Amino acid sequence: MQRLMAAFFLFTAVAPLHAQQVVDDFESGTNPNGWSWLSGSPGNIIYNGVIQPAGGNPGAWFDSTTPYFSDHPNQTAVPDTGTPLRDALDSAALTTISLDLQRLDTSSVQNCHPIYDLPSNFTLELIDLHTESGTLIEAHTTDGPPSPGGTSFAWMPVAFTIPSDATDTPPGWVLNAPPELNYTWSELMHNLDGISVFVINPEEITYDSCWELGADNIVVSYAAATTDKIFVDGFDGGGRGL
């Protein structure tokens, strides 16, 4: 008499989150995620900058070169499809952004005037370029780390936390979007096209001035989902045969 064998395969897919980082330290001499120095927000004049092989924090660094004219100088990336930073933005789960910044004294550089020397706050801006309105939608911090005054500052770390899972625009941020869109913080997190880090708060009234800035060790952290497949085999009785 044949024994009835009961067999089943249980497939379970779970999607835990684990931390991922996109690191740009420029040591390879390349800029795969497309960082640039801008005169303002994306769409303004781009200063592509130069990767310097030494003098960073440590090693190579990304130099705006001089003269770099801007009323709100910033380091910005709008990454291409297939790049590590594009994957981070597409995750809708950014957690932190940090980088090292320096300002070089350009007071003796020919044709590099005027020079802006007032203190401000470093400001992180998250950008949606492809909205139905056809206008730039962005959110930026209102309480970023202090940005020194004067004509120069040495390498210093600058870091921001991004509560990407917030249900509303979180404290310490302002979201700018046309009111008729009823655009939300969550929509922005799921439609990010770019990142900017401003040396001068973009809400401050300034004037076009001459700079030389450096960036190094840009780290964008996010929570990426993974899929783990668990197979469970169950058999009635002790064997597979008769």
C-alpha positions as a printed NumPy array, in Angstrom:
array([[  0.   ,   0.   ,   0.   ],
       [  1.385,   3.303,  -1.015],
       [  1.754,   5.931,   1.638],
       [  0.274,   9.258,   0.722],
       [  3.044,  11.84 ,   0.685],
       [  2.028,  15.43 ,   1.385],
       [  4.522,  17.981,   0.159],
       [  4.337,  21.694,   0.066],
       [  6.679,  24.538,  -0.731],
       [  6.133,  27.701,   1.185],
       [  7.58 ,  30.775,  -0.46 ],
       [  7.835,  33.886,   1.62 ],
       [  9.22 ,  37.204,   0.37 ],
       [ 10.127,  39.809,   2.92 ],
       [ 11.526,  43.262,   2.276],
       [ 13.638,  44.451,   5.175],
       [ 15.496,  47.741,   4.96 ],
       [ 19.236,  48.055,   5.168],
       [ 21.474,  51.096,   5.044],
       [ 23.214,  51.975,   1.797],
       [ 25.66 ,  54.778,   1.111],
       [ 26.728,  56.629,  -2.012],
       [ 30.205,  58.045,  -1.44 ],
       [ 31.952,  60.617,  -3.638],
       [ 35.507,  61.258,  -2.433],
       [ 36.923,  61.994,  -5.918],
       [ 39.969,  59.797,  -5.286],
       [ 39.441,  58.064,  -8.639],
       [ 39.648,  61.41 , -10.444],
       [ 36.07 ,  60.942, -11.671],
       [ 32.685,  62.449, -10.843],
       [ 30.166,  59.693, -11.686],
       [ 27.2  ,  61.294,  -9.921],
       [ 27.542,  64.613, -11.721],
       [ 28.27 ,  67.073,  -8.918],
       [ 28.593,  70.691, -10.076],
       [ 28.924,  74.137,  -8.584],
       [ 25.914,  76.283,  -9.546],
       [ 25.293,  80.011,  -9.484],
       [ 21.803,  79.338,  -8.099],
       [ 19.237,  76.546,  -8.424],
       [ 19.329,  73.95 , -11.242],
       [ 18.85 ,  75.698, -14.569],
       [ 21.231,  78.51 , -13.651],
       [ 24.855,  78.898, -14.742],
       [ 26.949,  75.78 , -14.071],
       [ 30.568,  75.946, -12.961],
       [ 31.687,  72.395, -13.633],
       [ 34.691,  72.615, -11.338],
       [ 37.911,  70.609, -11.338],
       [ 38.986,  67.559,  -9.332],
       [ 42.231,  68.425,  -7.578],
       [ 44.441,  65.404,  -6.753],
       [ 45.732,  66.749,  -3.417],
       [ 44.755,  69.176,  -0.673],
       [ 41.4  ,  67.605,   0.168],
       [ 40.246,  66.119,   3.446],
       [ 42.379,  64.153,   2.658],
       [ 43.536,  63.518,  -0.88 ],
       [ 41.496,  64.549,  -3.907],
       [ 38.704,  67.132,  -3.757],
       [ 36.243,  68.956,  -6.007],
       [ 37.302,  72.578,  -6.616],
       [ 34.889,  75.205,  -7.924],
       [ 37.968,  77.09 ,  -9.199],
       [ 37.909,  80.861,  -9.343],
       [ 36.317,  83.133, -10.316],
       [ 33.057,  81.481,  -9.303],
       [ 30.299,  84.098,  -9.222],
       [ 27.113,  83.374,  -7.325],
       [ 24.643,  85.046,  -4.986],
       [ 23.899,  81.666,  -3.338],
       [ 26.772,  79.275,  -4.1  ],
       [ 25.938,  75.61 ,  -3.902],
       [ 27.109,  72.096,  -4.687],
       [ 24.437,  70.301,  -6.721],
       [ 23.866,  66.955,  -8.404],
       [ 21.049,  65.958, -10.758],
       [ 22.283,  62.411, -11.391],
       [ 21.756,  60.419, -14.571],
       [ 19.82 ,  57.167, -14.752],
       [ 21.959,  54.211, -13.759],
       [ 24.222,  56.098, -11.379],
       [ 24.473,  55.204,  -7.67 ],
       [ 23.063,  58.577,  -6.631],
       [ 20.086,  58.141,  -8.973],
       [ 19.333,  54.845,  -7.243],
       [ 19.504,  56.583,  -3.861],
       [ 17.026,  59.272,  -4.927],
       [ 14.702,  56.662,  -6.409],
       [ 14.606,  54.797,  -3.09 ],
       [ 12.327,  57.483,  -1.57 ],
       [ 14.167,  56.699,   1.662],
       [ 17.03 ,  59.182,   2.037],
       [ 18.232,  59.396,   5.626],
       [ 21.322,  61.626,   5.791],
       [ 23.611,  63.727,   3.627],
       [ 27.049,  64.815,   4.756],
       [ 30.095,  66.382,   3.13 ],
       [ 33.226,  68.358,   3.875],
       [ 33.385,  71.932,   2.613],
       [ 36.08 ,  74.598,   2.505],
       [ 36.285,  78.183,   1.284],
       [ 39.514,  79.582,  -0.093],
       [ 40.485,  83.238,   0.253],
       [ 40.111,  84.963,  -3.129],
       [ 40.658,  88.529,  -1.926],
       [ 43.922,  88.759,  -3.902],
       [ 42.593,  87.027,  -7.048],
       [ 42.344,  89.347, -10.037],
       [ 38.804,  90.081, -11.242],
       [ 37.289,  88.236,  -8.274],
       [ 35.239,  90.976,  -6.612],
       [ 33.095,  91.721,  -4.704],
       [ 33.526,  89.169,  -1.926],
       [ 30.668,  88.149,   0.355],
       [ 31.746,  87.813,   3.987],
       [ 28.566,  87.581,   6.102],
       [ 27.736,  84.461,   8.128],
       [ 24.724,  82.327,   7.233],
       [ 23.566,  78.707,   7.464],
       [ 24.444,  75.777,   5.273],
       [ 21.192,  74.649,   3.674],
       [ 20.124,  71.361,   2.105],
       [ 17.654,  71.55 ,  -0.788],
       [ 15.817,  68.558,  -2.289],
       [ 14.463,  69.135,  -5.786],
       [ 11.686,  67.855,  -8.067],
       [ 12.319,  69.13 , -11.616],
       [  9.65 ,  67.135, -13.464],
       [  6.34 ,  68.189, -11.985],
       [  3.025,  68.729, -13.732],
       [  3.304,  72.442, -13.101],
       [  6.473,  72.724, -15.16 ],
       [  8.122,  74.599, -12.294],
       [ 10.812,  73.609,  -9.853],
       [  9.431,  72.206,  -6.612],
       [ 11.791,  72.052,  -3.681],
       [ 12.093,  71.676,   0.055],
       [ 14.977,  73.056,   2.076],
       [ 16.168,  73.164,   5.641],
       [ 15.605,  76.243,   7.768],
       [ 17.963,  75.381,  10.625],
       [ 21.095,  74.019,   8.966],
       [ 24.568,  74.18 ,  10.519],
       [ 26.164,  77.64 ,  10.799],
       [ 28.168,  78.794,   7.773],
       [ 31.142,  80.974,   8.797],
       [ 31.541,  84.586,   7.795],
       [ 34.805,  86.075,   6.608],
       [ 36.676,  85.41 ,   3.391],
       [ 37.699,  81.781,   4.025],
       [ 37.211,  78.728,   6.208],
       [ 39.147,  75.469,   6.521],
       [ 37.687,  72.05 ,   5.784],
       [ 34.645,  71.494,   7.953],
       [ 32.025,  68.725,   8.12 ],
       [ 28.423,  69.6  ,   7.256],
       [ 25.604,  67.099,   7.851],
       [ 21.823,  66.949,   7.468],
       [ 19.156,  64.464,   8.542],
       [ 16.263,  63.748,   6.163],
       [ 13.027,  62.38 ,   7.712],
       [ 11.881,  60.917,   4.399],
       [  9.129,  58.847,   6.025],
       [  7.4  ,  61.878,   7.59 ],
       [  3.702,  62.224,   6.769],
       [  3.869,  66.039,   6.598],
       [  6.623,  68.552,   5.956],
       [  8.798,  68.002,   9.045],
       [  9.95 ,  70.708,  11.465],
       [ 13.051,  72.503,  10.249],
       [ 11.987,  72.266,   6.597],
       [  9.913,  74.379,   4.22 ],
       [  8.252,  72.973,   1.083],
       [  7.751,  75.315,  -1.884],
       [  5.204,  74.182,  -4.472],
       [  2.285,  75.818,  -6.303],
       [ -0.666,  75.678,  -3.875],
       [ -3.069,  74.398,  -6.523],
       [ -1.08 ,  71.141,  -6.754],
       [ -1.677,  70.227,  -3.109],
       [  1.813,  68.79 ,  -3.33 ],
       [  3.018,  66.878,  -0.267],
       [  6.305,  66.018,   1.405],
       [  5.743,  62.352,   0.55 ],
       [  5.316,  63.202,  -3.141],
       [  8.616,  65.031,  -3.112],
       [ 10.399,  62.08 ,  -1.501],
       [  9.086,  59.85 ,  -4.323],
       [  9.974,  62.293,  -7.125],
       [ 13.439,  63.553,  -6.28 ],
       [ 15.629,  64.657,  -9.171],
       [ 18.433,  66.488,  -7.421],
       [ 20.252,  67.579,  -4.278],
       [ 21.824,  70.951,  -3.501],
       [ 23.906,  72.039,  -0.522],
       [ 24.017,  75.831,  -0.224],
       [ 26.757,  77.746,   1.556],
       [ 24.346,  80.682,   1.956],
       [ 20.705,  80.129,   2.913],
       [ 18.766,  80.537,  -0.372],
       [ 16.117,  82.635,   1.406],
       [ 18.638,  85.339,   2.324],
       [ 18.949,  88.455,   0.175],
       [ 22.542,  88.625,  -1.083],
       [ 24.472,  89.904,  -4.078],
       [ 26.489,  88.262,  -6.843],
       [ 29.961,  87.766,  -5.429],
       [ 33.153,  85.848,  -6.144],
       [ 34.011,  82.544,  -4.443],
       [ 36.282,  79.546,  -4.516],
       [ 34.847,  76.528,  -2.716],
       [ 35.862,  72.912,  -2.269],
       [ 33.871,  69.764,  -1.539],
       [ 35.029,  66.334,  -0.429],
       [ 33.662,  63.114,   1.095],
       [ 30.053,  63.549,  -0.055],
       [ 28.023,  60.749,   1.54 ],
       [ 24.335,  60.176,   0.773],
       [ 22.748,  57.501,   2.977],
       [ 19.433,  55.791,   2.354],
       [ 17.411,  52.79 ,   3.463],
       [ 17.213,  50.345,   0.574],
       [ 14.762,  47.458,   0.452],
       [ 15.998,  43.948,  -0.139],
       [ 14.038,  40.807,  -0.895],
       [ 14.86 ,  37.63 ,   1.016],
       [ 13.319,  34.434,  -0.28 ],
       [ 12.665,  31.714,   2.275],
       [ 11.789,  28.206,   1.074],
       [ 10.329,  25.676,   3.528],
       [  9.882,  22.022,   2.532],
       [  7.403,  19.878,   4.485],
       [  6.862,  16.14 ,   4.133],
       [  4.387,  13.823,   5.827],
       [  6.373,  10.892,   7.16 ],
       [ 10.04 ,  10.299,   7.094],
       [ 10.827,   9.713,   3.461],
       [ 10.135,  10.508,  -0.164],
       [  9.602,   6.899,  -1.341],
       [  7.06 ,   4.093,  -0.804]])
